[in-house]
Coordinates of C-alpha atoms and ligand atoms in Angstrom, one line a residue:
M1 CA 31.7 4.6 38.9
T2 CA 29.7 5.2 35.9
D3 CA 25.9 6.0 35.5
K4 CA 25.7 3.9 32.3
P5 CA 23.7 0.7 32.6
G6 CA 25.8 -2.5 33.0
M7 CA 26.0 -4.7 29.9
T8 CA 24.4 -8.1 30.4
T9 CA 23.9 -11.3 28.4
S10 CA 20.5 -11.7 26.9
A11 CA 19.9 -14.0 30.0
G12 CA 20.7 -11.0 32.3
A13 CA 24.1 -12.0 33.6
P14 CA 26.7 -9.2 33.8
V15 CA 29.3 -9.1 30.9
S16 CA 32.9 -8.5 32.1
D17 CA 34.7 -8.2 28.7
N18 CA 33.1 -7.2 25.4
Q19 CA 36.4 -6.5 23.7
N20 CA 38.3 -9.8 23.7
S21 CA 37.1 -13.3 22.8
Q22 CA 38.2 -16.1 25.1
T23 CA 41.3 -17.9 23.8
A24 CA 43.5 -20.7 24.8
G25 CA 46.6 -18.5 24.4
P26 CA 47.4 -14.9 23.5
R27 CA 47.2 -15.7 19.8
G28 CA 44.2 -18.1 19.9
P29 CA 42.5 -20.3 19.1
V30 CA 39.1 -19.2 20.6
L31 CA 37.3 -21.4 23.0
M32 CA 34.1 -23.3 22.5
Q33 CA 33.0 -22.1 25.9
D34 CA 33.0 -18.5 24.8
Y35 CA 29.3 -18.5 24.6
Q36 CA 29.0 -14.7 24.2
L37 CA 31.1 -14.8 21.0
I38 CA 29.0 -17.6 19.6
E39 CA 25.8 -15.8 20.7
K40 CA 26.9 -12.5 19.0
L41 CA 27.8 -14.3 15.7
A42 CA 24.6 -16.3 15.8
H43 CA 22.5 -13.2 16.4
Q44 CA 24.2 -11.4 13.5
N45 CA 23.3 -14.3 11.2
R46 CA 19.6 -13.9 12.2
E47 CA 19.4 -10.1 11.9
R48 CA 17.4 -10.2 8.6
I49 CA 13.8 -11.4 8.2
P50 CA 12.3 -12.2 4.8
E51 CA 12.0 -9.1 2.7
R52 CA 8.4 -8.2 1.6
V53 CA 7.9 -9.5 -1.9
V54 CA 6.2 -6.2 -2.7
H55 CA 6.6 -2.9 -0.9
A56 CA 10.0 -3.9 0.5
K57 CA 11.5 -0.4 0.7
G58 CA 9.5 1.8 3.1
W59 CA 9.5 4.9 5.3
G60 CA 7.1 5.5 8.2
A61 CA 6.0 7.6 11.1
F62 CA 3.3 7.9 13.8
G63 CA 0.6 10.4 14.0
T64 CA -3.0 11.2 14.7
L65 CA -6.3 11.1 12.8
K66 CA -8.7 13.8 13.9
I67 CA -12.4 13.7 12.7
T68 CA -13.9 17.1 12.1
G69 CA -16.8 16.2 9.9
D70 CA -20.0 14.3 10.7
I71 CA -20.5 11.0 8.9
S72 CA -22.3 9.3 11.8
R73 CA -25.3 8.5 9.6
Y74 CA -23.1 6.3 7.4
T75 CA -20.9 4.5 10.0
R76 CA -20.9 3.5 13.6
A77 CA -17.1 3.3 13.7
K78 CA -16.0 5.2 16.9
A79 CA -12.8 6.4 15.3
L80 CA -14.9 8.2 12.6
Q81 CA -17.3 10.0 14.9
P82 CA -17.1 13.8 15.1
G83 CA -14.3 15.0 17.4
A84 CA -12.6 11.5 17.6
E85 CA -8.8 11.5 17.7
T86 CA -7.0 8.2 17.0
P87 CA -3.3 7.4 17.2
M88 CA -2.0 5.9 14.0
L89 CA 1.0 4.7 12.0
A90 CA 1.8 5.3 8.3
R91 CA 4.2 3.4 6.2
F92 CA 4.9 4.5 2.6
S93 CA 6.8 2.4 0.2
T94 CA 7.7 1.7 -3.4
V95 CA 6.1 -1.5 -4.9
A96 CA 8.8 -3.1 -7.0
G97 CA 12.2 -2.1 -5.6
E98 CA 14.0 -4.3 -3.1
L99 CA 15.1 -3.2 0.3
G100 CA 18.2 -1.5 -1.0
A101 CA 16.4 0.2 -4.0
A102 CA 16.8 4.0 -4.4
D103 CA 13.8 6.0 -3.1
A104 CA 13.4 8.4 -6.0
E105 CA 12.4 5.7 -8.6
R106 CA 9.3 5.9 -10.8
D107 CA 6.9 3.5 -9.2
V108 CA 3.5 3.4 -7.4
R109 CA 3.9 4.3 -3.7
G110 CA 2.2 2.3 -1.0
F111 CA 0.2 4.3 1.5
A112 CA -0.5 2.0 4.4
L113 CA -2.2 3.2 7.5
K114 CA -2.9 1.6 10.9
F115 CA -5.4 3.3 13.2
Y116 CA -5.2 2.1 16.8
T117 CA -8.9 2.7 17.5
E118 CA -10.8 2.0 20.8
E119 CA -12.5 -0.9 18.9
G120 CA -9.4 -2.5 17.7
N121 CA -7.0 -1.8 14.8
W122 CA -8.3 -0.6 11.5
D123 CA -5.8 -0.8 8.7
L124 CA -6.3 1.0 5.4
V125 CA -3.6 -0.4 3.0
G126 CA -3.7 1.8 -0.1
N127 CA -1.5 3.5 -2.6
N128 CA -0.8 7.0 -3.9
T129 CA -3.0 6.2 -6.8
P130 CA -6.8 5.6 -6.8
V131 CA -6.6 2.6 -9.1
F132 CA -4.5 -0.5 -9.8
F133 CA -3.0 -2.4 -12.7
V134 CA -5.4 -5.4 -12.5
R135 CA -8.9 -6.0 -11.3
D136 CA -8.7 -9.8 -10.7
P137 CA -6.4 -11.2 -8.0
L138 CA -5.7 -14.2 -10.2
K139 CA -3.5 -11.9 -12.3
F140 CA -1.7 -10.3 -9.3
P141 CA 1.3 -12.7 -9.0
D142 CA 1.9 -12.6 -12.8
F143 CA 1.8 -8.8 -12.8
I144 CA 4.3 -8.7 -9.9
H145 CA 6.6 -11.1 -11.7
T146 CA 6.8 -8.6 -14.5
Q147 CA 8.0 -6.0 -12.1
K148 CA 10.7 -8.2 -10.6
R149 CA 13.9 -9.7 -12.0
H150 CA 14.0 -11.8 -15.1
P151 CA 14.8 -15.4 -14.1
R152 CA 17.8 -15.7 -16.5
T153 CA 19.3 -12.3 -16.8
H154 CA 18.4 -11.4 -13.2
L155 CA 17.6 -7.9 -14.5
R156 CA 14.3 -6.1 -14.5
S157 CA 12.7 -6.4 -17.9
T158 CA 10.9 -3.6 -19.7
T159 CA 9.8 -6.2 -22.2
A160 CA 8.0 -8.2 -19.6
M161 CA 6.3 -5.1 -18.2
W162 CA 5.0 -3.8 -21.6
D163 CA 4.2 -7.3 -22.8
F164 CA 1.9 -7.8 -19.8
W165 CA 0.4 -4.3 -19.9
S166 CA -0.3 -4.4 -23.6
L167 CA -2.1 -7.8 -23.1
S168 CA -4.0 -6.4 -20.1
P169 CA -5.9 -3.2 -21.2
E170 CA -7.3 -2.8 -17.7
S171 CA -3.8 -1.7 -16.7
L172 CA -3.9 1.4 -18.9
H173 CA -5.4 3.7 -16.2
Q174 CA -2.7 2.9 -13.7
V175 CA 0.1 2.9 -16.3
T176 CA -1.0 6.4 -17.3
I177 CA -0.8 7.6 -13.7
L178 CA 2.5 5.9 -13.2
M179 CA 4.0 7.5 -16.3
S180 CA 2.6 10.9 -15.5
D181 CA 4.1 13.5 -13.1
R182 CA 2.5 11.8 -10.1
G183 CA 4.4 8.6 -10.8
L184 CA 7.5 10.1 -9.2
P185 CA 6.8 12.1 -6.0
V186 CA 9.6 14.0 -4.3
A187 CA 8.8 12.6 -0.9
P188 CA 5.9 10.9 0.9
M189 CA 4.4 14.2 2.2
F190 CA 4.0 15.5 -1.4
M191 CA 1.6 12.9 -2.6
N192 CA -2.1 11.9 -2.0
G193 CA -3.1 8.6 -0.6
Y194 CA -6.1 6.5 -1.6
G195 CA -7.8 3.6 0.0
S196 CA -8.1 2.6 -3.7
H197 CA -10.6 -0.3 -3.1
T198 CA -14.2 0.2 -2.4
Y199 CA -14.9 -0.5 1.3
S200 CA -18.2 -0.2 3.1
F201 CA -19.7 1.6 6.0
W202 CA -22.5 0.4 8.1
N203 CA -24.4 2.4 10.6
N204 CA -26.3 1.9 13.9
D205 CA -29.4 0.9 11.8
N206 CA -27.4 -1.7 10.0
E207 CA -27.7 0.2 6.7
R208 CA -24.7 -0.3 4.3
F209 CA -23.0 2.3 2.2
W210 CA -20.1 1.8 -0.2
V211 CA -17.1 4.1 0.5
K212 CA -13.8 5.3 -1.0
F213 CA -11.2 6.9 1.1
H214 CA -8.9 9.8 0.0
F215 CA -6.0 11.5 1.7
K216 CA -5.2 14.8 0.0
T217 CA -1.7 16.2 0.7
R218 CA -1.7 19.6 2.4
Q219 CA 2.0 20.1 1.4
G220 CA 1.1 20.3 -2.3
H221 CA 2.0 17.8 -5.0
K222 CA 5.8 17.8 -5.8
H223 CA 7.3 15.5 -8.4
Y224 CA 10.7 14.8 -10.0
T225 CA 11.2 14.6 -13.7
N226 CA 13.1 11.5 -14.8
A227 CA 16.2 13.7 -15.3
E228 CA 15.9 15.3 -11.8
A229 CA 15.4 11.9 -10.2
N230 CA 18.5 10.5 -11.9
K231 CA 20.6 13.3 -10.5
V232 CA 19.0 12.9 -7.0
I233 CA 19.7 9.2 -7.0
G234 CA 23.3 9.8 -8.0
E235 CA 23.7 11.9 -4.8
S236 CA 21.5 9.9 -2.4
R237 CA 19.5 6.7 -2.6
E238 CA 17.7 7.5 0.7
T239 CA 15.9 10.8 0.0
Y240 CA 12.5 9.7 1.2
Q241 CA 13.8 8.7 4.6
E242 CA 15.9 11.8 4.8
E243 CA 12.9 14.0 3.9
L244 CA 10.3 12.3 6.1
F245 CA 12.4 11.6 9.1
G246 CA 14.1 15.0 8.9
T247 CA 10.9 17.0 8.5
I248 CA 9.3 15.4 11.5
D249 CA 12.5 15.6 13.5
R250 CA 12.4 19.4 12.9
G251 CA 8.9 19.6 14.3
E252 CA 7.3 20.2 10.9
F253 CA 4.4 17.8 10.8
P254 CA 3.0 16.8 7.4
K255 CA -0.8 16.7 7.1
W256 CA -3.4 15.2 4.8
T257 CA -7.1 16.2 4.4
V258 CA -9.2 13.1 4.8
Q259 CA -12.2 12.7 2.4
V260 CA -14.7 10.0 1.7
Q261 CA -16.9 9.3 -1.3
I262 CA -20.2 7.6 -0.3
M263 CA -22.4 5.5 -2.5
P264 CA -25.8 4.2 -1.4
E265 CA -25.8 0.4 -1.4
S266 CA -28.4 0.1 -4.2
D267 CA -26.5 2.5 -6.5
A268 CA -24.0 -0.3 -7.2
D269 CA -26.5 -1.8 -9.6
K270 CA -26.9 1.5 -11.5
T271 CA -23.5 2.9 -12.2
S272 CA -22.2 2.5 -15.8
Y273 CA -19.0 1.0 -14.4
N274 CA -18.5 -1.7 -11.8
P275 CA -18.0 0.3 -8.6
F276 CA -16.0 -2.6 -7.2
D277 CA -13.5 -2.6 -10.0
L278 CA -10.1 -1.6 -8.8
T279 CA -9.1 -0.1 -12.2
K280 CA -11.9 2.5 -11.9
V281 CA -12.5 5.6 -9.9
W282 CA -15.9 7.0 -8.9
P283 CA -16.1 10.3 -10.8
H284 CA -16.3 13.2 -8.3
A285 CA -19.2 14.8 -10.2
E286 CA -21.3 11.7 -9.4
Y287 CA -20.0 11.0 -5.8
P288 CA -18.5 14.2 -4.5
P289 CA -15.7 13.9 -1.9
I290 CA -16.9 14.8 1.7
E291 CA -14.2 16.2 4.0
I292 CA -14.1 14.4 7.3
G293 CA -10.9 15.3 9.0
V294 CA -7.1 15.6 9.0
M295 CA -4.3 13.1 9.4
E296 CA -1.0 14.4 10.8
L297 CA 2.3 12.6 11.2
N298 CA 4.2 13.9 14.2
R299 CA 6.5 11.3 15.7
N300 CA 9.4 9.3 14.2
A301 CA 9.9 5.7 15.2
D302 CA 12.6 5.2 17.8
N303 CA 13.7 1.9 16.2
Y304 CA 13.2 1.5 12.4
F305 CA 13.3 -2.3 12.4
A306 CA 10.9 -2.8 15.4
E307 CA 8.4 -0.2 14.4
I308 CA 8.5 0.2 10.6
E309 CA 10.0 -3.0 9.2
Q310 CA 7.9 -5.1 11.5
A311 CA 4.8 -3.0 11.0
A312 CA 2.2 -5.4 9.5
F313 CA -0.8 -3.8 7.7
S314 CA -3.7 -5.9 6.4
P315 CA -7.0 -5.0 4.9
S316 CA -8.4 -7.8 7.0
N317 CA -8.2 -5.4 10.0
V318 CA -11.6 -3.6 10.1
V319 CA -13.7 -2.5 13.0
P320 CA -17.4 -2.3 13.6
G321 CA -18.9 0.2 11.2
I322 CA -16.3 -0.5 8.4
G323 CA -16.6 -3.5 6.1
H324 CA -15.3 -4.9 2.9
S325 CA -17.0 -5.0 -0.5
P326 CA -17.2 -7.5 -3.4
D327 CA -14.0 -6.0 -4.9
K328 CA -12.2 -9.2 -5.9
M329 CA -8.7 -7.7 -5.3
L330 CA -9.7 -6.6 -1.9
Q331 CA -11.1 -10.0 -1.0
A332 CA -7.8 -11.6 -2.0
R333 CA -5.7 -9.1 -0.1
V334 CA -7.8 -9.7 3.0
F335 CA -6.2 -13.2 3.0
S336 CA -2.9 -12.5 1.3
Y337 CA -1.6 -9.6 3.5
A338 CA -2.3 -11.3 6.8
D339 CA -0.7 -14.5 5.4
A340 CA 2.4 -12.6 4.3
H341 CA 2.9 -11.4 7.9
R342 CA 2.4 -14.8 9.3
Y343 CA 5.2 -16.0 7.0
R344 CA 7.5 -13.0 7.4
L345 CA 7.1 -12.1 11.1
G346 CA 5.5 -15.3 12.6
T347 CA 2.3 -16.6 13.9
H348 CA 1.9 -13.9 16.6
Y349 CA 2.8 -10.9 14.5
E350 CA -0.2 -9.0 15.8
A351 CA 1.2 -9.1 19.3
L352 CA 4.4 -7.3 18.4
P353 CA 4.2 -3.8 20.1
V354 CA 3.9 -1.9 16.9
N355 CA 1.0 -4.1 15.7
A356 CA -0.7 -4.7 19.0
P357 CA -4.0 -2.9 19.5
K358 CA -4.3 -0.4 22.3
V359 CA -7.3 -2.2 23.7
P360 CA -7.4 -5.5 25.6
V361 CA -7.2 -8.6 23.3
H362 CA -9.2 -11.8 24.0
H363 CA -9.0 -14.8 21.7
Y364 CA -8.5 -18.5 21.8
H365 CA -5.5 -18.8 19.5
K366 CA -3.0 -21.0 21.3
D367 CA 0.7 -21.6 21.7
G368 CA 2.9 -21.5 18.6
P369 CA 6.5 -20.1 18.2
M370 CA 7.3 -17.0 20.3
N371 CA 4.1 -17.0 22.2
F372 CA 5.2 -14.6 24.9
M373 CA 1.8 -13.2 25.7
G374 CA 0.3 -16.1 27.7
P375 CA -3.4 -17.0 27.6
K376 CA -5.6 -14.3 26.1
T377 CA -8.9 -15.9 26.8
G378 CA -9.7 -13.9 29.9
A379 CA -9.6 -16.9 32.3
T380 CA -6.8 -19.4 32.9
D381 CA -9.0 -22.6 32.6
A382 CA -10.8 -21.3 29.4
Y383 CA -8.6 -22.6 26.6
Y384 CA -11.5 -23.5 24.3
E385 CA -14.9 -21.9 23.4
P386 CA -17.7 -22.2 24.4
N387 CA -16.8 -22.8 28.0
S388 CA -18.2 -22.4 31.5
M389 CA -14.9 -21.2 32.9
G390 CA -15.4 -17.4 32.5
G391 CA -13.6 -17.1 29.2
A392 CA -14.2 -14.3 26.7
V393 CA -17.5 -14.5 24.7
E394 CA -18.7 -13.2 21.3
N395 CA -20.6 -9.9 21.0
P396 CA -23.6 -10.2 18.7
G397 CA -24.1 -6.5 19.0
V398 CA -21.3 -5.8 16.5
K399 CA -22.6 -8.2 13.8
E400 CA -22.1 -6.7 10.3
P401 CA -25.2 -6.7 8.1
P402 CA -25.0 -9.3 5.4
L403 CA -23.1 -8.4 2.2
K404 CA -25.7 -8.7 -0.6
I405 CA -24.5 -10.9 -3.4
D406 CA -25.1 -9.7 -7.0
G407 CA -26.5 -12.7 -9.0
D408 CA -25.4 -11.3 -12.3
A409 CA -22.0 -12.9 -12.6
D410 CA -21.3 -11.4 -16.0
R411 CA -21.4 -7.9 -14.5
Y412 CA -18.2 -8.6 -12.7
N413 CA -16.5 -10.7 -15.3
H414 CA -13.4 -8.6 -16.1
R415 CA -13.6 -9.3 -19.9
I416 CA -17.2 -8.4 -20.4
G417 CA -18.7 -5.0 -20.7
N418 CA -15.8 -3.1 -19.4
D419 CA -14.6 0.2 -20.7
D420 CA -10.9 0.3 -20.0
Y421 CA -10.4 3.6 -21.8
G422 CA -13.1 6.2 -20.8
Q423 CA -11.7 7.1 -17.4
V424 CA -8.2 7.2 -18.8
T425 CA -9.4 9.8 -21.4
A426 CA -10.9 11.8 -18.4
L427 CA -7.5 11.8 -16.8
F428 CA -5.6 12.6 -20.0
N429 CA -7.9 15.6 -20.5
L430 CA -6.8 16.9 -17.0
F431 CA -3.2 17.1 -18.2
D432 CA -1.9 20.4 -19.6
D433 CA 0.5 20.4 -22.5
G434 CA 3.6 20.1 -20.3
Q435 CA 2.2 17.2 -18.4
K436 CA 1.3 15.5 -21.7
S437 CA 4.7 15.8 -23.2
R438 CA 6.4 14.5 -20.1
L439 CA 3.9 11.6 -20.1
Y440 CA 5.0 10.7 -23.7
A441 CA 8.7 11.1 -22.9
N442 CA 8.4 9.0 -19.7
I443 CA 6.6 6.2 -21.6
A444 CA 9.2 6.3 -24.4
A445 CA 12.0 6.1 -21.9
A446 CA 10.3 3.2 -20.1
M447 CA 10.0 1.3 -23.5
A448 CA 13.8 1.1 -24.0
G449 CA 14.6 -2.3 -25.5
V450 CA 11.0 -3.4 -25.9
P451 CA 10.4 -5.4 -29.2
G452 CA 8.4 -3.4 -31.8
E453 CA 5.5 -5.9 -31.8
I454 CA 4.8 -5.2 -28.1
I455 CA 5.2 -1.4 -28.6
E456 CA 2.7 -1.5 -31.5
R457 CA 0.2 -3.4 -29.4
Q458 CA 0.5 -0.9 -26.6
L459 CA 0.2 2.1 -29.0
V460 CA -3.3 0.9 -30.0
H461 CA -4.4 1.2 -26.4
F462 CA -3.0 4.8 -26.2
D463 CA -4.9 5.6 -29.5
R464 CA -8.1 4.4 -28.0
V465 CA -7.7 6.8 -25.1
H466 CA -7.0 9.8 -27.4
K467 CA -5.3 10.1 -30.8
D468 CA -3.0 12.7 -29.3
Y469 CA -1.9 10.1 -26.7
G470 CA -0.8 7.5 -29.2
N471 CA 0.7 10.1 -31.5
G472 CA 2.5 11.8 -28.7
V473 CA 4.2 8.5 -27.7
R474 CA 5.0 7.8 -31.3
A475 CA 6.8 11.1 -31.6
A476 CA 8.6 10.6 -28.3
L477 CA 9.8 7.1 -29.4
K478 CA 11.2 8.6 -32.6
D479 CA 13.0 11.3 -30.6
A480 CA 14.4 8.8 -28.1
Y481 CA 15.4 5.9 -30.4
Q482 CA 14.5 6.9 -34.0
Y483 CA 11.8 4.3 -33.6
E484 CA 9.3 4.5 -36.5
A485 CA 6.0 3.3 -35.2
N486 CA 3.1 2.3 -37.4
P487 CA 0.7 5.2 -38.0
V488 CA -2.7 5.3 -36.3
A489 CA -5.0 2.7 -37.9
A490 CA -7.8 4.3 -39.9
E491 CA -11.1 4.5 -38.1
Ligands
NDP501 P1 -12.3 15.4 -11.3 O1 -11.7 16.4 -12.2 O2 -13.4 15.8 -10.5 O3 -11.3 14.7 -10.4 C1 -10.0 15.1 -10.4 C2 -9.2 14.2 -9.5 O4 -8.1 14.0 -10.3 C3 -8.8 14.9 -8.3 O5 -8.8 14.0 -7.2 C4 -7.4 15.3 -8.5 O6 -6.5 15.2 -7.4 C5 -7.0 14.4 -9.6 N1 -6.0 15.0 -10.5 C6 -6.0 16.2 -11.0 N2 -5.0 16.4 -11.8 C7 -4.3 15.2 -11.9 C8 -3.2 14.7 -12.5 N3 -2.4 15.5 -13.3 N4 -2.8 13.4 -12.3 C9 -3.5 12.6 -11.5 N5 -4.6 13.0 -10.9 C10 -5.0 14.3 -11.0 O7 -12.7 14.3 -12.3 P2 -13.1 12.8 -12.1 O8 -13.5 12.5 -10.7 O9 -14.1 12.5 -13.2 O10 -11.8 12.0 -12.4 C11 -11.1 12.2 -13.7 C12 -9.9 11.4 -13.7 O11 -9.1 11.9 -12.6 C13 -10.2 9.9 -13.4 O12 -10.5 9.2 -14.5 C14 -9.0 9.5 -12.7 O13 -8.0 9.1 -13.7 C15 -8.4 10.8 -12.1 N6 -8.6 10.8 -10.6 C16 -9.9 10.7 -10.1 C17 -10.1 10.5 -8.8 C18 -11.5 10.2 -8.3 O14 -11.6 9.7 -7.2 N7 -12.5 10.5 -9.0 C19 -9.0 10.5 -7.8 C20 -7.7 10.8 -8.5 C21 -7.6 10.9 -9.8 P3 -6.0 16.5 -6.6 O15 -7.3 17.1 -6.0 O16 -5.2 16.0 -5.6 O17 -5.3 17.3 -7.6

């Protein structure tokens, strides 16, 4: 006798032989009636689901958000009240690489969080950078095409990347962060996370505040140079998974200090920059970060596919006290992320255990593929709403205050009145000499094979940030490829 569980078919019948297929004779052929053979092969054919178009390669873990500060005058969200502790899931990722990409590649990192709050799931789907390459969602698919494979060569194209960036000056802030030291972190715990978009808080008096979220690493920033990363990738393509899984498995739990920047609702009309522009930060001197708590990752997933690959994060998931903002990119992601999951995982992706809220769910969505949950309306005869059958009803007590619309359309037009350079200059001025020279060299390396016309167009943008920036890249291009760039244009 053995104490191991007996193997069964997926229909629960005991399996007598999992070593030999059923055959007509000792040498074959196999029989059509060998349903278990057919079932195994058919399952194998279906083991993959569509890969995420962006953020395909990821690493994740579970943890806790603990609130130590008091921001109750800004938000009624229960998960953000003093003393609250909320279970959560984090998934980090690279943006451009496919599922088999190496981890230690220069790229923006996704920093996606799901908080299983007592008022439903709140997802904050950010990056390790506070800004993004574009500010209008109409440009997002084009931008992502430049990060993916060329249709004819089936290779990634540095020409496409710099062509797009040089024609889209709003990308310069993010490009500079990407090419700086922070563009290549050693592992997820050595980088900050940012909600990136402007969200909003609303309190018990229905007052709205704009908010930015920051997660500051307590492990310190650690980065690879390009040369270090090349060596690392030569030895292992899975260093993030090894580091994150290994660290948590050893009982060492990475932590991030959680901060918010708060802007009174009416300030949005006064700032010199559009506070809903995803290519801009809110300067700390104007809106100082307020520490509100700590996020700790302390449990690895038991099954990567079920809990990390199937984890579905979407900025559409907000809870009472947290809302969106006029940020156009955020508005588009509210649709686009949930839609990606409906396509990738199926209609009922929110019901998968990793995505399911920890609170009762009541809605009137009906049927559809893989509906294993049964009715969620709260009463068997209530399959429409309104009804007099005892089904779930709306709760006007959680109605969000109206989002005021700014009538000045030009203010938010991405081509008018935008300074795409000033905040990049502020960042450039934070870099010491070593950081600057690595920035120049990283850019030169990333420009390999790019036509001179595109390089020259991009150099003008660097010049506008700081003459040293443009000249530094010129010198690095000469070092790397003997490329003789045009000198800085006279003022
Ligand atoms: P501050 O000097 O007050 O802000 C500094 C911020 O920049 C900190 O969050 C810091 O992160 C981060 N930072 C410091 N060194 C680097 C670096 N080498 N690479 C990337 N980030 C770095 O000034 P401002 O708020 O006026 O911001 C100046 C510039 O800093 C911005 O234009 C933006 O590019 C960048 N930045 C600003 C952030 C913001 O929310 N205001 C957030 C992140 C970057 P840390 O504390 O982890 O070192």
